[in-house]
Amino acid sequence: MIHNCPDLEDAIEAWGILPLLSIGISGWSAEEMTAEECLYTKLPDGGWEWPLWKWKGGAIQETGCAYGKFIMGKAAFISKRLWPDFCNWRRYVSQKIEEGSIEETILFTLEENGSMITRELRKACGFDGPKMRGKFDSYITRLQNAGYIVTEDFVYPHDKNGKEYGWGWALLTTAETRFGKEACNPQHSPEETFDILMEHLKHILPSVTDRQLEEILKKEIKR
């Protein structure tokens, strides 16, 4: 069971690919591995406690893993060891970034700035009008799913007493900025990376069918 941030870090390393919350495959999420007292709890004063949620940033920093909406459009950790092959395969099966596209603008803006919280990136890309947040977030989700953008940490606002509050803002960066160009362009062919990832998933999810595993690896966010 996961009782603290070091336990979460160990789970990420052991599983290699680990969704944060339940995605419908029994037992395959940090949420389902976490001790009950560390899950979401609503407080009498209207506030909340959720240790697992707060541990995300620390685990990302300590393990050097990738974090983003990678598995069926849901947030997951990918270990630093598996990232090169995961990134290679996802970029292979996803639509290419077209010249002059919004996706290219988002990546270029991140490359210039190193890392940005989502709302700052959205504004810098011209998505600051009414009802633009959801539209922009869909582009970010597609870029994460395709292995181009990752979350490197979470930033929390502070109250007048210096205490963190709220859900936190994702600090986004490009995969190349976080891991280096070489880690995003491994020597394996796409077919080899697929076999490596399938073998890994079969090892950690022995009761899941090959068809389900292929769906996990090939799942794309449709335009």
PDB file of C-alpha atoms in Angstrom:
ATOM      1  CA  MET A   1       0.000   0.000   0.000  1.00  0.00           C
ATOM      2  CA  ILE A   2       1.019   3.597  -0.636  1.00  0.00           C
ATOM      3  CA  HIS A   3       1.179   5.601   2.607  1.00  0.00           C
ATOM      4  CA  ASN A   4       3.474   8.472   1.630  1.00  0.00           C
ATOM      5  CA  CYS A   5       5.308  10.108  -1.257  1.00  0.00           C
ATOM      6  CA  PRO A   6       8.319   7.727  -1.170  1.00  0.00           C
ATOM      7  CA  ASP A   7       5.866   4.811  -1.467  1.00  0.00           C
ATOM      8  CA  LEU A   8       4.330   6.472  -4.536  1.00  0.00           C
ATOM      9  CA  GLU A   9       7.798   6.924  -6.024  1.00  0.00           C
ATOM     10  CA  ASP A  10       8.538   3.230  -5.457  1.00  0.00           C
ATOM     11  CA  ALA A  11       5.239   2.282  -7.121  1.00  0.00           C
ATOM     12  CA  ILE A  12       6.041   4.399 -10.193  1.00  0.00           C
ATOM     13  CA  GLU A  13       9.427   2.719 -10.548  1.00  0.00           C
ATOM     14  CA  ALA A  14       8.004  -0.762  -9.988  1.00  0.00           C
ATOM     15  CA  TRP A  15       5.037  -0.449 -12.363  1.00  0.00           C
ATOM     16  CA  GLY A  16       6.707   1.720 -14.999  1.00  0.00           C
ATOM     17  CA  ILE A  17       3.322   2.855 -16.321  1.00  0.00           C
ATOM     18  CA  LEU A  18       0.904   3.832 -13.558  1.00  0.00           C
ATOM     19  CA  PRO A  19      -2.359   5.785 -13.891  1.00  0.00           C
ATOM     20  CA  LEU A  20      -3.030   8.195 -11.043  1.00  0.00           C
ATOM     21  CA  LEU A  21      -6.740   7.396 -10.679  1.00  0.00           C
ATOM     22  CA  SER A  22      -8.770   4.308 -11.530  1.00  0.00           C
ATOM     23  CA  ILE A  23      -9.347   3.855 -15.277  1.00  0.00           C
ATOM     24  CA  GLY A  24     -11.402   0.662 -15.149  1.00  0.00           C
ATOM     25  CA  ILE A  25      -8.618  -1.948 -15.000  1.00  0.00           C
ATOM     26  CA  SER A  26      -8.820  -3.330 -11.479  1.00  0.00           C
ATOM     27  CA  GLY A  27      -5.822  -2.552  -9.289  1.00  0.00           C
ATOM     28  CA  TRP A  28      -3.955  -0.539 -11.922  1.00  0.00           C
ATOM     29  CA  SER A  29      -3.807   2.937 -10.416  1.00  0.00           C
ATOM     30  CA  ALA A  30      -2.044   4.772  -7.612  1.00  0.00           C
ATOM     31  CA  GLU A  31      -5.483   5.553  -6.187  1.00  0.00           C
ATOM     32  CA  GLU A  32      -6.331   1.875  -5.719  1.00  0.00           C
ATOM     33  CA  MET A  33      -2.934   1.187  -4.119  1.00  0.00           C
ATOM     34  CA  THR A  34      -3.181   4.075  -1.663  1.00  0.00           C
ATOM     35  CA  ALA A  35      -4.145   3.638   1.996  1.00  0.00           C
ATOM     36  CA  GLU A  36      -7.675   4.848   2.707  1.00  0.00           C
ATOM     37  CA  GLU A  37      -6.543   7.616   5.046  1.00  0.00           C
ATOM     38  CA  CYS A  38      -4.508   9.153   2.214  1.00  0.00           C
ATOM     39  CA  LEU A  39      -7.401   9.406  -0.241  1.00  0.00           C
ATOM     40  CA  TYR A  40      -9.764  12.339  -0.754  1.00  0.00           C
ATOM     41  CA  THR A  41     -11.452  13.456   2.462  1.00  0.00           C
ATOM     42  CA  LYS A  42     -13.926  16.319   2.805  1.00  0.00           C
ATOM     43  CA  LEU A  43     -13.410  18.359   5.968  1.00  0.00           C
ATOM     44  CA  PRO A  44     -16.170  19.764   8.228  1.00  0.00           C
ATOM     45  CA  ASP A  45     -15.129  23.349   7.399  1.00  0.00           C
ATOM     46  CA  GLY A  46     -15.768  22.761   3.695  1.00  0.00           C
ATOM     47  CA  GLY A  47     -12.144  22.181   2.833  1.00  0.00           C
ATOM     48  CA  TRP A  48     -10.505  18.928   1.806  1.00  0.00           C
ATOM     49  CA  GLU A  49      -7.452  16.765   2.265  1.00  0.00           C
ATOM     50  CA  TRP A  50      -6.008  14.482  -0.393  1.00  0.00           C
ATOM     51  CA  PRO A  51      -2.415  13.441   0.350  1.00  0.00           C
ATOM     52  CA  LEU A  52      -2.114  11.373  -2.852  1.00  0.00           C
ATOM     53  CA  TRP A  53      -2.977  14.445  -4.929  1.00  0.00           C
ATOM     54  CA  LYS A  54      -0.353  16.517  -3.124  1.00  0.00           C
ATOM     55  CA  TRP A  55       2.365  13.903  -3.632  1.00  0.00           C
ATOM     56  CA  LYS A  56       2.283  14.117  -7.427  1.00  0.00           C
ATOM     57  CA  GLY A  57       4.760  16.970  -7.790  1.00  0.00           C
ATOM     58  CA  GLY A  58       7.285  15.483  -5.374  1.00  0.00           C
ATOM     59  CA  ALA A  59       7.113  12.086  -7.053  1.00  0.00           C
ATOM     60  CA  ILE A  60       7.660  13.639 -10.486  1.00  0.00           C
ATOM     61  CA  GLN A  61      10.695  15.529  -9.223  1.00  0.00           C
ATOM     62  CA  GLU A  62      12.279  12.648  -7.297  1.00  0.00           C
ATOM     63  CA  THR A  63      11.824   9.892  -9.895  1.00  0.00           C
ATOM     64  CA  GLY A  64      12.383  12.010 -13.014  1.00  0.00           C
ATOM     65  CA  CYS A  65       9.301  10.380 -14.520  1.00  0.00           C
ATOM     66  CA  ALA A  66       6.867  11.780 -17.068  1.00  0.00           C
ATOM     67  CA  TYR A  67       3.356  12.786 -15.985  1.00  0.00           C
ATOM     68  CA  GLY A  68       0.427  13.746 -18.153  1.00  0.00           C
ATOM     69  CA  LYS A  69      -2.737  12.483 -19.824  1.00  0.00           C
ATOM     70  CA  PHE A  70      -1.129   9.441 -21.397  1.00  0.00           C
ATOM     71  CA  ILE A  71      -3.513   6.519 -20.809  1.00  0.00           C
ATOM     72  CA  MET A  72      -6.933   6.706 -22.467  1.00  0.00           C
ATOM     73  CA  GLY A  73      -6.906  10.470 -21.985  1.00  0.00           C
ATOM     74  CA  LYS A  74      -6.294  10.101 -18.232  1.00  0.00           C
ATOM     75  CA  ALA A  75      -3.337  11.190 -16.108  1.00  0.00           C
ATOM     76  CA  ALA A  76      -0.552   8.660 -15.587  1.00  0.00           C
ATOM     77  CA  PHE A  77       3.088   8.385 -14.587  1.00  0.00           C
ATOM     78  CA  ILE A  78       5.596   6.909 -17.064  1.00  0.00           C
ATOM     79  CA  SER A  79       8.939   5.968 -15.535  1.00  0.00           C
ATOM     80  CA  LYS A  80      12.077   7.602 -16.857  1.00  0.00           C
ATOM     81  CA  ARG A  81      13.263   4.168 -18.026  1.00  0.00           C
ATOM     82  CA  LEU A  82      10.188   3.524 -20.191  1.00  0.00           C
ATOM     83  CA  TRP A  83       9.664   7.058 -21.441  1.00  0.00           C
ATOM     84  CA  PRO A  84      11.884   6.878 -24.578  1.00  0.00           C
ATOM     85  CA  ASP A  85       9.956   3.911 -25.975  1.00  0.00           C
ATOM     86  CA  PHE A  86       6.568   5.211 -24.860  1.00  0.00           C
ATOM     87  CA  CYS A  87       7.269   8.594 -26.448  1.00  0.00           C
ATOM     88  CA  ASN A  88       8.578   7.011 -29.644  1.00  0.00           C
ATOM     89  CA  TRP A  89       5.518   4.820 -30.090  1.00  0.00           C
ATOM     90  CA  ARG A  90       2.958   7.514 -29.263  1.00  0.00           C
ATOM     91  CA  ARG A  91       4.492   9.974 -31.707  1.00  0.00           C
ATOM     92  CA  TYR A  92       4.496   7.271 -34.360  1.00  0.00           C
ATOM     93  CA  VAL A  93       0.756   6.497 -34.035  1.00  0.00           C
ATOM     94  CA  SER A  94      -0.388  10.112 -33.493  1.00  0.00           C
ATOM     95  CA  GLN A  95      -1.031  12.723 -36.150  1.00  0.00           C
ATOM     96  CA  LYS A  96       2.043  14.733 -37.042  1.00  0.00           C
ATOM     97  CA  ILE A  97       2.394  18.348 -35.947  1.00  0.00           C
ATOM     98  CA  GLU A  98       1.570  20.460 -38.984  1.00  0.00           C
ATOM     99  CA  GLU A  99       3.451  23.639 -39.822  1.00  0.00           C
ATOM    100  CA  GLY A 100       1.490  26.707 -38.757  1.00  0.00           C
ATOM    101  CA  SER A 101      -0.895  24.676 -36.573  1.00  0.00           C
ATOM    102  CA  ILE A 102      -2.038  25.608 -33.072  1.00  0.00           C
ATOM    103  CA  GLU A 103      -0.112  22.610 -31.753  1.00  0.00           C
ATOM    104  CA  GLU A 104       3.093  23.965 -33.296  1.00  0.00           C
ATOM    105  CA  THR A 105       2.428  27.371 -31.717  1.00  0.00           C
ATOM    106  CA  ILE A 106       1.952  25.787 -28.294  1.00  0.00           C
ATOM    107  CA  LEU A 107       5.184  23.789 -28.569  1.00  0.00           C
ATOM    108  CA  PHE A 108       7.134  26.777 -29.859  1.00  0.00           C
ATOM    109  CA  THR A 109       5.875  28.926 -26.970  1.00  0.00           C
ATOM    110  CA  LEU A 110       6.908  26.296 -24.423  1.00  0.00           C
ATOM    111  CA  GLU A 111      10.303  25.834 -26.056  1.00  0.00           C
ATOM    112  CA  GLU A 112      10.932  29.573 -25.816  1.00  0.00           C
ATOM    113  CA  ASN A 113       9.884  29.802 -22.168  1.00  0.00           C
ATOM    114  CA  GLY A 114      11.135  26.484 -20.811  1.00  0.00           C
ATOM    115  CA  SER A 115       8.057  25.799 -18.698  1.00  0.00           C
ATOM    116  CA  MET A 116       4.753  27.559 -18.039  1.00  0.00           C
ATOM    117  CA  ILE A 117       1.660  26.960 -15.968  1.00  0.00           C
ATOM    118  CA  THR A 118      -1.364  26.170 -18.114  1.00  0.00           C
ATOM    119  CA  ARG A 119      -3.163  29.501 -17.785  1.00  0.00           C
ATOM    120  CA  GLU A 120      -0.017  31.475 -18.705  1.00  0.00           C
ATOM    121  CA  LEU A 121       0.555  29.243 -21.728  1.00  0.00           C
ATOM    122  CA  ARG A 122      -3.082  29.619 -22.753  1.00  0.00           C
ATOM    123  CA  LYS A 123      -2.838  33.408 -22.620  1.00  0.00           C
ATOM    124  CA  ALA A 124       0.492  33.464 -24.490  1.00  0.00           C
ATOM    125  CA  CYS A 125      -1.087  31.416 -27.277  1.00  0.00           C
ATOM    126  CA  GLY A 126      -4.046  33.782 -27.614  1.00  0.00           C
ATOM    127  CA  PHE A 127      -6.665  31.596 -25.945  1.00  0.00           C
ATOM    128  CA  ASP A 128      -7.696  34.179 -23.354  1.00  0.00           C
ATOM    129  CA  GLY A 129     -11.200  34.888 -24.638  1.00  0.00           C
ATOM    130  CA  PRO A 130     -14.499  33.599 -23.211  1.00  0.00           C
ATOM    131  CA  LYS A 131     -15.099  29.835 -23.405  1.00  0.00           C
ATOM    132  CA  MET A 132     -11.567  29.255 -24.702  1.00  0.00           C
ATOM    133  CA  ARG A 133     -10.250  27.283 -21.730  1.00  0.00           C
ATOM    134  CA  GLY A 134     -11.857  23.958 -22.687  1.00  0.00           C
ATOM    135  CA  LYS A 135     -10.787  24.296 -26.313  1.00  0.00           C
ATOM    136  CA  PHE A 136      -7.192  25.008 -25.339  1.00  0.00           C
ATOM    137  CA  ASP A 137      -7.118  22.163 -22.822  1.00  0.00           C
ATOM    138  CA  SER A 138      -8.127  19.740 -25.582  1.00  0.00           C
ATOM    139  CA  TYR A 139      -5.002  20.724 -27.550  1.00  0.00           C
ATOM    140  CA  ILE A 140      -2.840  20.172 -24.460  1.00  0.00           C
ATOM    141  CA  THR A 141      -4.404  16.762 -23.884  1.00  0.00           C
ATOM    142  CA  ARG A 142      -3.684  15.698 -27.472  1.00  0.00           C
ATOM    143  CA  LEU A 143      -0.084  16.906 -27.232  1.00  0.00           C
ATOM    144  CA  GLN A 144       0.406  15.028 -23.972  1.00  0.00           C
ATOM    145  CA  ASN A 145      -1.198  11.888 -25.355  1.00  0.00           C
ATOM    146  CA  ALA A 146       1.171  12.093 -28.336  1.00  0.00           C
ATOM    147  CA  GLY A 147       4.259  12.448 -26.123  1.00  0.00           C
ATOM    148  CA  TYR A 148       5.129  16.081 -26.865  1.00  0.00           C
ATOM    149  CA  ILE A 149       4.192  17.792 -23.592  1.00  0.00           C
ATOM    150  CA  VAL A 150       4.667  16.629 -19.991  1.00  0.00           C
ATOM    151  CA  THR A 151       3.979  18.069 -16.543  1.00  0.00           C
ATOM    152  CA  GLU A 152       7.212  18.722 -14.681  1.00  0.00           C
ATOM    153  CA  ASP A 153       5.667  19.894 -11.391  1.00  0.00           C
ATOM    154  CA  PHE A 154       2.640  21.522  -9.762  1.00  0.00           C
ATOM    155  CA  VAL A 155       2.497  25.102  -8.495  1.00  0.00           C
ATOM    156  CA  TYR A 156       0.177  26.040  -5.625  1.00  0.00           C
ATOM    157  CA  PRO A 157      -0.999  29.497  -4.564  1.00  0.00           C
ATOM    158  CA  HIS A 158      -0.527  30.491  -0.908  1.00  0.00           C
ATOM    159  CA  ASP A 159      -2.931  32.137   1.509  1.00  0.00           C
ATOM    160  CA  LYS A 160      -2.039  35.074   3.757  1.00  0.00           C
ATOM    161  CA  ASN A 161      -0.470  32.665   6.245  1.00  0.00           C
ATOM    162  CA  GLY A 162       1.781  31.149   3.603  1.00  0.00           C
ATOM    163  CA  LYS A 163      -0.169  27.890   3.428  1.00  0.00           C
ATOM    164  CA  GLU A 164      -0.710  26.208   0.069  1.00  0.00           C
ATOM    165  CA  TYR A 165      -4.286  25.806  -1.077  1.00  0.00           C
ATOM    166  CA  GLY A 166      -6.327  24.726  -4.099  1.00  0.00           C
ATOM    167  CA  TRP A 167      -5.849  21.996  -6.683  1.00  0.00           C
ATOM    168  CA  GLY A 168      -2.564  23.392  -7.996  1.00  0.00           C
ATOM    169  CA  TRP A 169      -1.522  24.500 -11.478  1.00  0.00           C
ATOM    170  CA  ALA A 170       0.268  22.102 -13.792  1.00  0.00           C
ATOM    171  CA  LEU A 171       3.706  23.370 -14.811  1.00  0.00           C
ATOM    172  CA  LEU A 172       4.039  22.236 -18.416  1.00  0.00           C
ATOM    173  CA  THR A 173       7.127  21.747 -20.542  1.00  0.00           C
ATOM    174  CA  THR A 174       8.115  19.899 -23.706  1.00  0.00           C
ATOM    175  CA  ALA A 175       9.373  16.338 -23.449  1.00  0.00           C
ATOM    176  CA  GLU A 176      12.656  17.419 -25.073  1.00  0.00           C
ATOM    177  CA  THR A 177      13.191  20.123 -22.447  1.00  0.00           C
ATOM    178  CA  ARG A 178      12.608  17.684 -19.592  1.00  0.00           C
ATOM    179  CA  PHE A 179      14.337  14.573 -20.921  1.00  0.00           C
ATOM    180  CA  GLY A 180      16.580  15.777 -23.740  1.00  0.00           C
ATOM    181  CA  LYS A 181      16.261  15.171 -27.476  1.00  0.00           C
ATOM    182  CA  GLU A 182      18.007  11.798 -27.357  1.00  0.00           C
ATOM    183  CA  ALA A 183      15.503  10.371 -24.861  1.00  0.00           C
ATOM    184  CA  CYS A 184      12.665  11.348 -27.199  1.00  0.00           C
ATOM    185  CA  ASN A 185      14.333   9.755 -30.225  1.00  0.00           C
ATOM    186  CA  PRO A 186      15.470   6.253 -29.178  1.00  0.00           C
ATOM    187  CA  GLN A 187      17.356   3.849 -31.389  1.00  0.00           C
ATOM    188  CA  HIS A 188      14.489   1.353 -31.457  1.00  0.00           C
ATOM    189  CA  SER A 189      12.121   1.299 -34.406  1.00  0.00           C
ATOM    190  CA  PRO A 190       8.411   1.959 -33.704  1.00  0.00           C
ATOM    191  CA  GLU A 191       7.740  -1.767 -34.111  1.00  0.00           C
ATOM    192  CA  GLU A 192      10.452  -2.600 -31.582  1.00  0.00           C
ATOM    193  CA  THR A 193       9.131  -0.054 -29.108  1.00  0.00           C
ATOM    194  CA  PHE A 194       5.639  -1.495 -29.443  1.00  0.00           C
ATOM    195  CA  ASP A 195       6.945  -4.982 -28.622  1.00  0.00           C
ATOM    196  CA  ILE A 196       8.877  -3.631 -25.615  1.00  0.00           C
ATOM    197  CA  LEU A 197       5.809  -1.843 -24.258  1.00  0.00           C
ATOM    198  CA  MET A 198       3.500  -4.800 -24.888  1.00  0.00           C
ATOM    199  CA  GLU A 199       5.885  -7.130 -23.064  1.00  0.00           C
ATOM    200  CA  HIS A 200       6.000  -4.727 -20.128  1.00  0.00           C
ATOM    201  CA  LEU A 201       2.213  -4.359 -19.954  1.00  0.00           C
ATOM    202  CA  LYS A 202       1.748  -8.128 -20.127  1.00  0.00           C
ATOM    203  CA  HIS A 203       4.112  -8.442 -17.180  1.00  0.00           C
ATOM    204  CA  ILE A 204       2.329  -5.913 -14.953  1.00  0.00           C
ATOM    205  CA  LEU A 205      -1.211  -6.713 -16.169  1.00  0.00           C
ATOM    206  CA  PRO A 206      -1.218 -10.494 -16.777  1.00  0.00           C
ATOM    207  CA  SER A 207      -5.018 -10.813 -16.642  1.00  0.00           C
ATOM    208  CA  VAL A 208      -5.658  -8.148 -19.322  1.00  0.00           C
ATOM    209  CA  THR A 209      -6.182  -9.307 -22.910  1.00  0.00           C
ATOM    210  CA  ASP A 210      -3.813  -8.412 -25.731  1.00  0.00           C
ATOM    211  CA  ARG A 211      -6.605  -6.463 -27.416  1.00  0.00           C
ATOM    212  CA  GLN A 212      -7.054  -4.291 -24.305  1.00  0.00           C
ATOM    213  CA  LEU A 213      -3.312  -3.716 -24.061  1.00  0.00           C
ATOM    214  CA  GLU A 214      -3.130  -2.706 -27.716  1.00  0.00           C
ATOM    215  CA  GLU A 215      -5.981  -0.267 -27.113  1.00  0.00           C
ATOM    216  CA  ILE A 216      -4.048   1.264 -24.216  1.00  0.00           C
ATOM    217  CA  LEU A 217      -0.975   1.789 -26.377  1.00  0.00           C
ATOM    218  CA  LYS A 218      -2.770   2.981 -29.505  1.00  0.00           C
ATOM    219  CA  LYS A 219      -5.447   5.098 -27.830  1.00  0.00           C
ATOM    220  CA  GLU A 220      -5.558   8.583 -29.367  1.00  0.00           C
ATOM    221  CA  ILE A 221      -7.603  11.666 -28.611  1.00  0.00           C
ATOM    222  CA  LYS A 222      -9.633  12.191 -31.773  1.00  0.00           C
ATOM    223  CA  ARG A 223      -9.673  15.600 -33.438  1.00  0.00           C
TER     224      ARG A 223
END
